[in-house]
Short mmCIF file of C-alpha atoms and ligand atoms in Angstrom, two decimals:
data_model
loop_
_atom_site.label_atom_id
_atom_site.label_comp_id
_atom_site.label_asym_id
_atom_site.label_seq_id
_atom_site.Cartn_x
_atom_site.Cartn_y
_atom_site.Cartn_z
CA MET A 235 27.88 20.52 2.13
CA SER A 236 26.64 17.16 1.00
CA ILE A 237 23.06 16.75 -0.10
CA SER A 238 20.99 14.20 1.81
CA ILE A 239 17.60 12.62 1.38
CA PRO A 240 14.64 14.70 2.67
CA ARG A 241 13.42 13.84 6.17
CA GLY A 242 10.71 11.21 6.27
CA THR A 243 11.53 9.72 2.86
CA GLN A 244 13.58 6.70 1.89
CA ASP A 245 15.53 5.19 -0.95
CA ILE A 246 14.45 1.65 -1.67
CA LEU A 247 17.48 -0.13 -3.02
CA PRO A 248 17.95 -3.44 -4.82
CA GLY A 249 17.81 -6.16 -2.19
CA GLU A 250 14.90 -4.42 -0.47
CA VAL A 251 12.90 -3.42 -3.55
CA GLU A 252 12.19 -7.07 -4.41
CA LEU A 253 10.08 -7.31 -1.26
CA TRP A 254 8.09 -4.29 -2.41
CA GLN A 255 7.63 -5.89 -5.80
CA GLN A 256 6.34 -9.11 -4.24
CA ILE A 257 3.78 -7.29 -2.12
CA GLU A 258 2.71 -5.16 -5.07
CA ALA A 259 2.41 -8.22 -7.32
CA LYS A 260 0.31 -10.04 -4.71
CA ALA A 261 -1.93 -6.98 -4.31
CA LYS A 262 -2.47 -6.80 -8.07
CA GLU A 263 -3.11 -10.53 -8.26
CA LEU A 264 -5.78 -10.31 -5.55
CA CYS A 265 -7.38 -7.32 -7.26
CA GLY A 266 -7.70 -9.50 -10.35
CA LYS A 267 -9.52 -12.16 -8.35
CA TYR A 268 -11.78 -9.63 -6.63
CA GLN A 269 -12.25 -7.70 -9.88
CA TYR A 270 -10.82 -4.34 -8.89
CA HIS A 271 -9.23 -2.47 -11.79
CA GLU A 272 -6.27 -0.14 -11.68
CA ILE A 273 -6.69 3.61 -11.83
CA ARG A 274 -3.79 6.08 -11.99
CA THR A 275 -4.49 9.65 -10.97
CA PRO A 276 -2.01 12.56 -10.76
CA ILE A 277 0.39 12.93 -7.85
CA PHE A 278 -0.94 16.48 -7.35
CA GLU A 279 -4.44 17.88 -7.39
CA GLN A 280 -6.14 21.20 -6.80
CA THR A 281 -5.95 21.92 -3.06
CA GLU A 282 -9.70 22.46 -2.97
CA LEU A 283 -10.26 18.74 -3.59
CA PHE A 284 -8.75 17.76 -0.25
CA LEU A 285 -10.35 20.65 1.66
CA ARG A 286 -13.72 19.39 0.53
CA GLY A 287 -12.94 15.69 0.40
CA VAL A 288 -10.78 14.97 3.43
CA GLY A 289 -12.29 17.82 5.49
CA ASP A 290 -10.88 21.16 6.61
CA THR A 291 -10.90 20.30 10.33
CA THR A 292 -8.75 17.18 9.95
CA ASP A 293 -5.07 17.02 10.92
CA ILE A 294 -4.25 16.06 7.35
CA VAL A 295 -5.66 19.28 5.92
CA GLN A 296 -4.71 21.55 8.80
CA LYS A 297 -1.15 20.42 9.38
CA GLU A 298 0.10 17.85 6.95
CA MET A 299 -0.42 18.87 3.36
CA TYR A 300 2.33 19.79 0.95
CA THR A 301 0.58 22.76 -0.61
CA PHE A 302 2.15 25.27 -2.95
CA GLU A 303 1.26 27.78 -5.58
CA ASP A 304 2.29 26.81 -9.09
CA ARG A 305 3.64 29.30 -11.61
CA GLY A 306 0.12 30.01 -12.79
CA GLY A 307 -0.96 31.05 -9.30
CA ARG A 308 -3.09 27.94 -8.63
CA SER A 309 -3.04 26.26 -5.25
CA ILE A 310 -1.76 22.72 -5.72
CA THR A 311 -1.38 19.93 -3.17
CA LEU A 312 0.64 16.72 -3.33
CA ARG A 313 -1.98 14.06 -2.68
CA PRO A 314 -2.07 13.04 1.00
CA GLU A 315 -4.39 10.13 0.23
CA GLY A 316 -6.04 8.41 -2.71
CA THR A 317 -9.78 8.39 -2.10
CA ALA A 318 -10.58 12.02 -2.93
CA PRO A 319 -8.60 11.86 -6.23
CA VAL A 320 -10.37 8.64 -7.24
CA VAL A 321 -13.74 10.19 -6.49
CA ARG A 322 -12.74 13.33 -8.41
CA SER A 323 -11.95 11.17 -11.41
CA TYR A 324 -15.14 9.12 -10.96
CA VAL A 325 -17.17 12.32 -11.13
CA GLU A 326 -15.15 14.00 -13.87
CA LYS A 327 -15.09 10.91 -16.10
CA LYS A 328 -18.76 10.22 -15.34
CA MET A 329 -18.02 6.66 -14.27
CA PHE A 330 -21.41 6.63 -12.54
CA GLY A 331 -22.80 6.17 -16.05
CA ASN A 332 -20.65 3.10 -16.79
CA ALA A 333 -22.47 -0.09 -17.67
CA GLY A 334 -20.61 -2.15 -15.06
CA GLN A 335 -21.68 -1.06 -11.58
CA PRO A 336 -20.38 -0.90 -8.94
CA VAL A 337 -17.14 0.60 -10.26
CA LYS A 338 -14.32 -1.20 -8.47
CA LEU A 339 -10.91 0.46 -8.62
CA TYR A 340 -7.49 0.08 -7.05
CA TYR A 341 -4.41 2.28 -6.91
CA LEU A 342 -0.83 1.96 -5.88
CA GLY A 343 1.42 4.96 -5.50
CA PRO A 344 3.11 7.55 -3.32
CA MET A 345 1.20 9.82 -0.93
CA PHE A 346 2.61 12.81 0.92
CA ARG A 347 1.97 14.03 4.45
CA TYR A 348 4.06 16.48 6.43
CA GLU A 349 4.07 14.42 9.63
CA ARG A 350 6.67 13.99 12.34
CA PRO A 351 8.78 11.15 10.96
CA GLN A 352 9.13 8.08 13.18
CA ALA A 353 9.01 4.32 12.80
CA GLY A 354 6.16 3.55 10.42
CA ARG A 355 5.47 7.21 9.70
CA PHE A 356 6.94 8.77 6.61
CA ARG A 357 6.42 11.98 4.70
CA GLN A 358 6.32 10.08 1.44
CA PHE A 359 4.77 6.63 1.66
CA VAL A 360 3.23 4.23 -0.82
CA GLN A 361 -0.41 3.34 -0.46
CA PHE A 362 -2.21 0.44 -2.00
CA GLY A 363 -5.92 1.13 -1.86
CA VAL A 364 -9.23 0.04 -3.31
CA GLU A 365 -12.48 1.92 -3.80
CA ALA A 366 -15.87 0.41 -4.70
CA LEU A 367 -18.33 3.03 -5.92
CA GLY A 368 -22.02 2.66 -6.58
CA SER A 369 -23.17 0.00 -4.13
CA SER A 370 -24.56 0.27 -0.61
CA ASP A 371 -24.77 -3.47 -0.09
CA PRO A 372 -23.05 -4.40 3.21
CA ALA A 373 -21.64 -7.43 1.37
CA ILE A 374 -19.27 -5.12 -0.47
CA ASP A 375 -18.07 -3.60 2.81
CA VAL A 376 -17.07 -7.10 3.80
CA GLU A 377 -15.55 -7.87 0.40
CA VAL A 378 -13.28 -4.84 0.81
CA ILE A 379 -12.28 -5.86 4.35
CA ALA A 380 -11.69 -9.46 3.24
CA LEU A 381 -9.47 -8.33 0.37
CA ALA A 382 -7.20 -6.43 2.77
CA MET A 383 -7.13 -9.27 5.30
CA ASN A 384 -6.36 -11.85 2.63
CA LEU A 385 -3.54 -9.78 1.20
CA TYR A 386 -1.85 -9.72 4.60
CA LYS A 387 -2.53 -13.38 5.22
CA GLU A 388 -1.29 -14.52 1.83
CA MET A 389 2.00 -12.76 2.51
CA GLY A 390 2.28 -14.78 5.71
CA LEU A 391 1.10 -12.36 8.42
CA LYS A 392 -0.69 -14.00 11.30
CA LYS A 393 -0.76 -11.47 14.11
CA LEU A 394 -3.55 -9.30 12.82
CA LYS A 395 -6.39 -7.59 14.58
CA LEU A 396 -9.45 -6.34 12.73
CA VAL A 397 -11.35 -3.53 14.42
CA VAL A 398 -14.69 -2.30 13.08
CA ASN A 399 -17.12 0.44 13.97
CA SER A 400 -20.10 2.21 12.52
CA LEU A 401 -20.45 5.97 12.34
CA GLY A 402 -24.02 5.58 11.14
CA ASP A 403 -25.89 7.67 8.59
CA LYS A 404 -26.39 11.44 8.59
CA ASP A 405 -29.16 11.43 11.20
CA SER A 406 -27.28 9.13 13.56
CA ARG A 407 -24.19 11.25 13.22
CA GLN A 408 -26.12 14.44 13.92
CA ALA A 409 -27.60 12.97 17.10
CA HIS A 410 -24.16 11.80 18.20
CA ARG A 411 -22.64 15.15 17.32
CA ASP A 412 -25.09 16.98 19.54
CA ALA A 413 -24.31 14.59 22.39
CA LEU A 414 -20.58 15.17 21.93
CA VAL A 415 -20.96 18.95 22.04
CA LYS A 416 -23.00 18.62 25.23
CA HIS A 417 -20.35 16.33 26.72
CA PHE A 418 -17.27 18.40 25.96
CA LYS A 419 -18.59 21.97 26.05
CA PRO A 420 -18.53 22.58 29.83
CA ARG A 421 -14.84 21.67 30.03
CA ILE A 422 -13.59 22.49 26.55
CA GLY A 423 -11.16 25.01 28.10
CA GLU A 424 -9.05 22.07 29.29
CA PHE A 425 -8.48 20.91 25.71
CA CYS A 426 -5.98 22.03 23.09
CA GLN A 427 -6.73 24.95 20.81
CA ASP A 428 -7.47 22.60 17.89
CA CYS A 429 -10.12 20.78 19.92
CA GLN A 430 -11.64 24.07 21.04
CA ASN A 431 -11.98 25.07 17.39
CA ARG A 432 -13.38 21.65 16.52
CA LEU A 433 -16.11 21.66 19.18
CA GLU A 434 -18.74 23.39 17.07
CA LYS A 435 -17.35 22.59 13.62
CA ASN A 436 -16.66 18.88 13.99
CA PRO A 437 -16.70 17.48 17.55
CA LEU A 438 -16.05 13.91 16.33
CA ARG A 439 -12.51 15.02 15.53
CA ILE A 440 -11.90 15.66 19.23
CA LEU A 441 -12.01 11.89 19.75
CA ASP A 442 -9.14 11.56 17.28
CA CYS A 443 -6.93 14.22 18.94
CA LYS A 444 -3.40 12.99 19.57
CA GLN A 445 -2.69 15.66 22.21
CA ASP A 446 -5.72 15.24 24.46
CA ARG A 447 -5.90 11.48 24.10
CA SER A 448 -5.72 10.81 27.86
CA HIS A 449 -8.16 13.47 29.07
CA GLU A 450 -10.76 11.84 31.33
CA LEU A 451 -13.66 13.15 29.24
CA MET A 452 -12.38 11.07 26.32
CA LYS A 453 -13.15 7.83 28.13
CA THR A 454 -16.68 8.87 29.06
CA ALA A 455 -17.57 10.43 25.70
CA PRO A 456 -20.91 9.26 24.29
CA SER A 457 -20.50 6.28 22.00
CA ILE A 458 -21.72 6.51 18.42
CA LEU A 459 -23.14 3.01 18.70
CA GLU A 460 -25.78 4.28 21.14
CA TYR A 461 -26.91 6.83 18.59
CA LEU A 462 -27.30 4.60 15.55
CA ASN A 463 -30.83 4.76 14.18
CA GLU A 464 -32.63 1.61 13.16
CA GLU A 465 -31.39 1.60 9.58
CA SER A 466 -27.76 2.23 10.52
CA HIS A 467 -27.96 -0.38 13.23
CA ALA A 468 -29.35 -2.96 10.79
CA TYR A 469 -26.61 -2.12 8.29
CA PHE A 470 -23.89 -2.65 10.87
CA GLU A 471 -25.48 -5.91 12.00
CA LYS A 472 -25.36 -7.19 8.41
CA VAL A 473 -21.68 -6.26 8.08
CA LYS A 474 -20.88 -8.15 11.28
CA GLN A 475 -22.95 -11.12 10.11
CA TYR A 476 -21.02 -11.34 6.82
CA LEU A 477 -17.68 -10.99 8.62
CA THR A 478 -18.63 -13.92 10.82
CA GLN A 479 -19.74 -15.86 7.79
CA LEU A 480 -16.25 -15.42 6.32
CA ASP A 481 -14.61 -16.42 9.62
CA LEU A 482 -13.03 -13.00 9.94
CA ALA A 483 -12.59 -12.39 13.66
CA PHE A 484 -13.17 -8.77 14.64
CA GLU A 485 -13.52 -6.43 17.58
CA VAL A 486 -15.96 -3.55 17.71
CA ASP A 487 -14.41 -0.31 18.90
CA ALA A 488 -16.85 2.58 19.23
CA ASN A 489 -13.92 5.00 19.40
CA LEU A 490 -12.66 4.13 15.94
CA VAL A 491 -13.45 7.44 14.22
CA ARG A 492 -10.63 7.60 11.62
CA GLY A 493 -8.73 10.72 10.68
CA LEU A 494 -10.72 11.76 7.62
CA ASP A 495 -14.12 13.43 7.51
CA TYR A 496 -15.81 11.55 4.70
CA TYR A 497 -16.79 8.42 6.60
CA ASN A 498 -20.22 7.11 7.56
CA HIS A 499 -21.54 3.65 8.42
CA THR A 500 -18.70 1.12 8.39
CA THR A 501 -15.19 2.11 9.44
CA PHE A 502 -12.39 -0.37 10.05
CA GLU A 503 -8.71 -0.70 10.76
CA ILE A 504 -6.36 -3.65 10.65
CA MET A 505 -3.61 -3.59 13.25
CA SER A 506 -0.52 -5.66 13.85
CA ASP A 507 -0.49 -7.56 17.11
CA ALA A 508 3.13 -8.57 16.68
CA GLU A 509 5.42 -7.97 19.61
CA GLY A 510 7.91 -5.22 19.02
CA PHE A 511 5.96 -3.70 16.17
CA GLY A 512 6.27 -0.25 17.71
CA ALA A 513 3.86 2.43 18.74
CA ILE A 514 1.98 2.82 15.48
CA THR A 515 0.15 -0.44 14.98
CA THR A 516 -2.38 0.45 12.31
CA LEU A 517 -1.54 -1.28 9.06
CA CYS A 518 -4.65 -0.45 7.08
CA GLY A 519 -7.66 1.83 7.40
CA GLY A 520 -10.86 2.33 5.52
CA GLY A 521 -14.57 2.70 5.54
CA ARG A 522 -17.73 3.81 3.82
CA TYR A 523 -18.13 7.33 2.41
CA ASN A 524 -21.61 7.63 0.98
CA GLY A 525 -21.68 11.44 0.75
CA LEU A 526 -18.30 12.03 -0.85
CA VAL A 527 -19.22 11.73 -4.53
CA GLU A 528 -21.93 14.34 -4.05
CA GLU A 529 -19.53 16.57 -2.12
CA ILE A 530 -17.15 16.50 -5.10
CA GLY A 531 -19.97 17.43 -7.49
CA GLY A 532 -21.37 14.07 -8.64
CA PRO A 533 -24.68 12.33 -8.10
CA ASN A 534 -25.59 10.75 -4.77
CA THR A 535 -23.43 7.60 -4.83
CA ALA A 536 -22.33 5.13 -2.20
CA GLY A 537 -18.66 4.25 -1.77
CA ILE A 538 -16.33 2.19 0.36
CA GLY A 539 -12.62 1.47 0.33
CA PHE A 540 -9.39 1.13 2.25
CA ALA A 541 -5.75 2.04 1.97
CA LEU A 542 -2.64 0.49 3.45
CA SER A 543 0.97 1.48 3.19
CA ILE A 544 3.65 -0.85 1.92
CA GLU A 545 6.05 0.64 4.50
CA ARG A 546 3.95 -0.60 7.44
CA PHE A 547 3.25 -3.88 5.62
CA ILE A 548 7.00 -4.53 5.48
CA ALA A 549 7.44 -3.47 9.10
CA ALA A 550 4.80 -6.04 10.10
CA LEU A 551 6.51 -8.78 8.06
CA LYS A 552 9.78 -7.96 9.82
CA ALA A 553 8.13 -7.86 13.25
CA GLU A 554 6.73 -11.36 12.65
CA GLY A 555 10.10 -12.56 11.37
CA ILE A 556 8.72 -13.48 7.96
CA GLU A 557 11.48 -13.77 5.40
CA LEU A 558 10.41 -13.80 1.81
CA ASN A 559 12.57 -15.47 -0.74
CA VAL A 560 13.55 -12.35 -2.61
CA ASN A 561 16.72 -13.43 -4.36
CA GLU A 562 16.18 -16.51 -6.46
CA GLY A 563 19.41 -16.33 -8.43
CA ILE A 564 20.07 -16.05 -12.14
CA ASP A 565 19.82 -18.90 -14.64
CA CYS A 566 23.26 -18.63 -16.17
CA TYR A 567 26.54 -16.79 -15.75
CA LEU A 568 28.79 -16.71 -18.79
CA ALA A 569 32.44 -16.92 -17.80
CA ALA A 570 35.02 -16.33 -20.51
CA LEU A 571 38.76 -16.89 -20.86
CA GLY A 572 40.59 -15.09 -23.63
CA ASP A 573 39.70 -12.15 -25.85
CA GLU A 574 37.89 -14.01 -28.60
CA ALA A 575 35.81 -15.98 -26.13
CA LYS A 576 34.91 -12.74 -24.35
CA ASP A 577 33.75 -11.17 -27.59
CA TYR A 578 31.69 -14.26 -28.34
CA THR A 579 29.80 -14.11 -25.03
CA VAL A 580 28.23 -10.80 -26.06
CA GLY A 581 26.11 -12.69 -28.57
CA LEU A 582 25.57 -15.75 -26.34
CA LEU A 583 24.25 -13.55 -23.57
CA GLN A 584 21.71 -12.05 -25.94
CA GLN A 585 20.63 -15.53 -27.10
CA LEU A 586 20.05 -16.69 -23.53
CA ARG A 587 18.05 -13.60 -22.63
CA SER A 588 15.98 -13.83 -25.80
CA ALA A 589 15.15 -17.42 -24.88
CA GLY A 590 13.78 -16.19 -21.54
CA TYR A 591 16.72 -16.89 -19.23
CA SER A 592 18.22 -14.40 -16.80
CA ALA A 593 21.89 -14.22 -17.63
CA GLU A 594 24.96 -12.14 -16.82
CA ARG A 595 28.61 -11.86 -17.82
CA ASP A 596 31.71 -10.05 -16.63
CA TYR A 597 32.24 -6.41 -17.61
CA LEU A 598 35.37 -5.70 -15.58
CA ASP A 599 37.87 -7.90 -17.41
CA ARG A 600 38.17 -10.10 -14.34
CA LYS A 601 40.20 -13.30 -14.01
CA ILE A 602 38.26 -16.56 -14.24
CA LYS A 603 38.32 -17.07 -10.45
CA ALA A 604 36.80 -13.66 -9.88
CA GLN A 605 34.18 -14.41 -12.53
CA PHE A 606 33.17 -17.52 -10.57
CA LYS A 607 32.93 -15.40 -7.43
CA ALA A 608 30.65 -13.01 -9.27
CA ALA A 609 28.53 -15.97 -10.38
CA ASP A 610 28.25 -17.09 -6.75
CA ARG A 611 27.20 -13.63 -5.65
CA LEU A 612 24.44 -13.72 -8.27
CA LYS A 613 23.45 -17.23 -7.12
CA ALA A 614 23.86 -18.51 -10.68
CA LYS A 615 22.27 -21.90 -11.24
CA PHE A 616 24.66 -22.64 -14.11
CA VAL A 617 28.01 -21.22 -15.13
CA ALA A 618 28.95 -21.64 -18.79
CA ILE A 619 32.70 -21.44 -19.33
CA LEU A 620 34.07 -20.51 -22.71
CA GLY A 621 37.78 -20.41 -23.57
CA ASP A 622 39.42 -19.59 -26.90
CA GLU A 623 40.21 -23.30 -27.30
CA GLU A 624 36.56 -24.37 -26.85
CA LEU A 625 35.50 -21.66 -29.21
CA LYS A 626 37.69 -23.15 -31.93
CA ASN A 627 36.19 -26.61 -31.28
CA ASN A 628 32.57 -25.40 -31.19
CA LYS A 629 32.19 -26.48 -27.56
CA ILE A 630 31.19 -24.88 -24.31
CA ASN A 631 31.37 -26.23 -20.78
CA VAL A 632 28.36 -25.81 -18.52
CA LYS A 633 28.59 -26.38 -14.78
CA ASN A 634 25.53 -27.08 -12.67
CA MET A 635 26.34 -25.11 -9.53
CA ALA A 636 24.05 -27.16 -7.29
CA THR A 637 25.48 -30.59 -8.21
CA GLY A 638 28.93 -29.61 -9.47
CA GLU A 639 28.28 -31.65 -12.61
CA GLN A 640 29.92 -30.39 -15.81
CA THR A 641 28.59 -30.97 -19.30
CA GLU A 642 30.18 -30.11 -22.60
CA ILE A 643 27.69 -28.97 -25.20
CA ALA A 644 27.83 -27.74 -28.79
CA LEU A 645 28.38 -24.00 -28.97
CA ASP A 646 26.30 -23.49 -32.13
CA ALA A 647 23.32 -25.17 -30.43
CA PHE A 648 24.00 -23.62 -27.04
CA VAL A 649 20.51 -22.44 -26.07
CA GLN A 650 18.77 -25.67 -27.18
CA GLU A 651 21.36 -27.77 -25.32
CA PHE A 652 21.23 -25.48 -22.28
CA LYS A 653 17.48 -25.96 -22.17
CA LYS A 654 17.97 -29.74 -21.85
CA LEU A 655 20.12 -29.27 -18.76
CA GLN A 656 17.25 -27.69 -16.79
CA VAL A 657 15.31 -29.94 -14.49
P1 HAM B 246 -5.53 6.65 6.37
O1 HAM B 246 -5.94 5.95 7.62
O2 HAM B 246 -5.17 8.08 6.48
O3 HAM B 246 -6.69 6.44 5.33
O4 HAM B 246 -4.30 5.89 5.74
C1 HAM B 246 -4.41 4.54 5.39
C2 HAM B 246 -3.12 3.81 5.68
O5 HAM B 246 -2.03 4.49 5.08
C3 HAM B 246 -2.73 3.72 7.15
O6 HAM B 246 -3.41 2.69 7.81
C4 HAM B 246 -1.26 3.45 7.04
O7 HAM B 246 -1.01 2.09 6.69
C5 HAM B 246 -0.86 4.28 5.86
N1 HAM B 246 -0.26 5.57 6.27
C6 HAM B 246 -0.90 6.71 6.55
N2 HAM B 246 -0.02 7.68 6.85
C7 HAM B 246 1.20 7.11 6.76
C8 HAM B 246 2.54 7.60 6.95
N3 HAM B 246 2.77 8.87 7.27
N4 HAM B 246 3.56 6.74 6.76
C9 HAM B 246 3.33 5.45 6.41
N5 HAM B 246 2.11 4.95 6.22
C10 HAM B 246 1.05 5.76 6.38
C11 HAM B 246 -6.69 6.89 4.04
O8 HAM B 246 -5.72 7.35 3.50
C12 HAM B 246 -7.98 6.66 3.31
N6 HAM B 246 -7.88 7.24 1.97
C13 HAM B 246 -8.31 5.19 3.27
C14 HAM B 246 -9.59 4.90 2.56
C15 HAM B 246 -9.72 4.48 1.27
N7 HAM B 246 -10.80 5.04 3.04
C16 HAM B 246 -11.68 4.74 2.12
N8 HAM B 246 -11.04 4.41 1.03
#
C-alpha cells in the first residue's frame, strides 16, 4: 500500500511556493509599516487554553480540535487558531508590563482543525494574524481592519467586501442573550442537538449553526444592534466613522457573530466577491476580545486582532485571475564543454553566487545543447559558455539571452566583467 498525504492537507511545491513567499513577504512588510512585531508560539498548547480561550460551546472546541494525551499524560492540542496562544504568552511573559503599549504582534504559521475538507477548507492551514493588546481606542480597531484590507489590495485583489458588526460590551451581550433565549426557547425542539445544548449555555452560538442555518427563527432572531447600550453604541459609531475616514467601504451585518467565544464590541470579516470563488467566501475574520486576557489569568486588558489564511488568499487571487510574477529567472547559467572546463565552473559558480548572483550549472554531464535547454527552463538572463580552448586562453563567452548578443570576457576577471554586462 502506498502512503498518501493526510486528508485536508497539501504539499506546496516549488512553482507554487513562490506565491506563498510573496504573500508572506508582503504581510511582513506591512507589519513593519504598521509596527506589528513577530511572535512565534508553539504549534501545540495545553488543551485547557482553547477550552477557556476559544470557548467550550464552539464548533472548534467541540468538533475540530486535534487533541491527544502526550506520554506524560497531559492533554495537548494542536493549535486551531493563534489568538489564545498569543494571549497566553502575553500573560505568561507579562507583556502588559512592557514600556511600549499597546503591544502589537503578528504571527504566521500552521493551524489545525478537524473539519470536513473542501475547497478553501483544510485541516492544516496557514494563518497570518495580528493582535493588538492594551488599547481600547476604536482607532486601533480600524488600524487592524485597514492592515488586512491593504494587504489584500496591495496583492491586487479588488473584489472584496468588508462586513462589520458589534457584539457590544458585557451588559449589552447579556441583554441580547436573554432576548435570544426567549426567542428560541419555545421551539428549540426543532433545532439540532448542539443548538439545544447551546440554548442556556451560549445562545449566540445558535446563530452560527451550520445545520439550522435556514430555520425561520434564524431570520427573525433579535439583533444585537438593538441591544447595544449607550457606550457600546458610541464605540461602534466611532469605528464606522474611522472606516469612512479611511474610505473603507463596509456593510453592517447584525448576524456576524463569528465562530469563537471571546469577541465583544467590533467583529469583522472580509469576503471575496469574485465570481466562481466557491461556497466559502470568508477570507479573513477578526474582532475585539476585551475579556480574554483576564480569562487566561492576566489583568483586565483590551485586545483586537484578525487572522486570514494564505490558502484562501491564493484562492481569491486565482478567482480574480491575478497572476503574480513568481519566476523571474536566474542571472547566469554556466555551460561547459570538456572536462577541464567543467571542473573550472565549480569555482566560477561559487564566485558568481558570492557576488550576489543566482547561478546554476549542469550536474548531469549533459551535451551543450541540453545545457542550453536547461538554461532556458531556468529563464537564465545570461549563459556563460566555457570550453577547454577558452580556458587555455583565459577567455569566456557570455551570451545575453534577451538580445542574443555575445561578449568575450577575461576569465580571471569574470565576475567584474560580468557585472559590466548588466543593464
Ligand atoms: P477564524 O474566523 O476562525 O478566526 O479564522 C480566521 C481565518 O482563518 C478565516 O477567515 C479563514 O481565512 C481562515 N481559516 C479558518 N479555518 C480554515 C480552514 N479550515 N482552512 C483554511 N482557512 C481557514 C480566528 O482564527 C481568530 N483567531 C481570528 C482573530 C484574531 N480574532 C482576533 N484575533
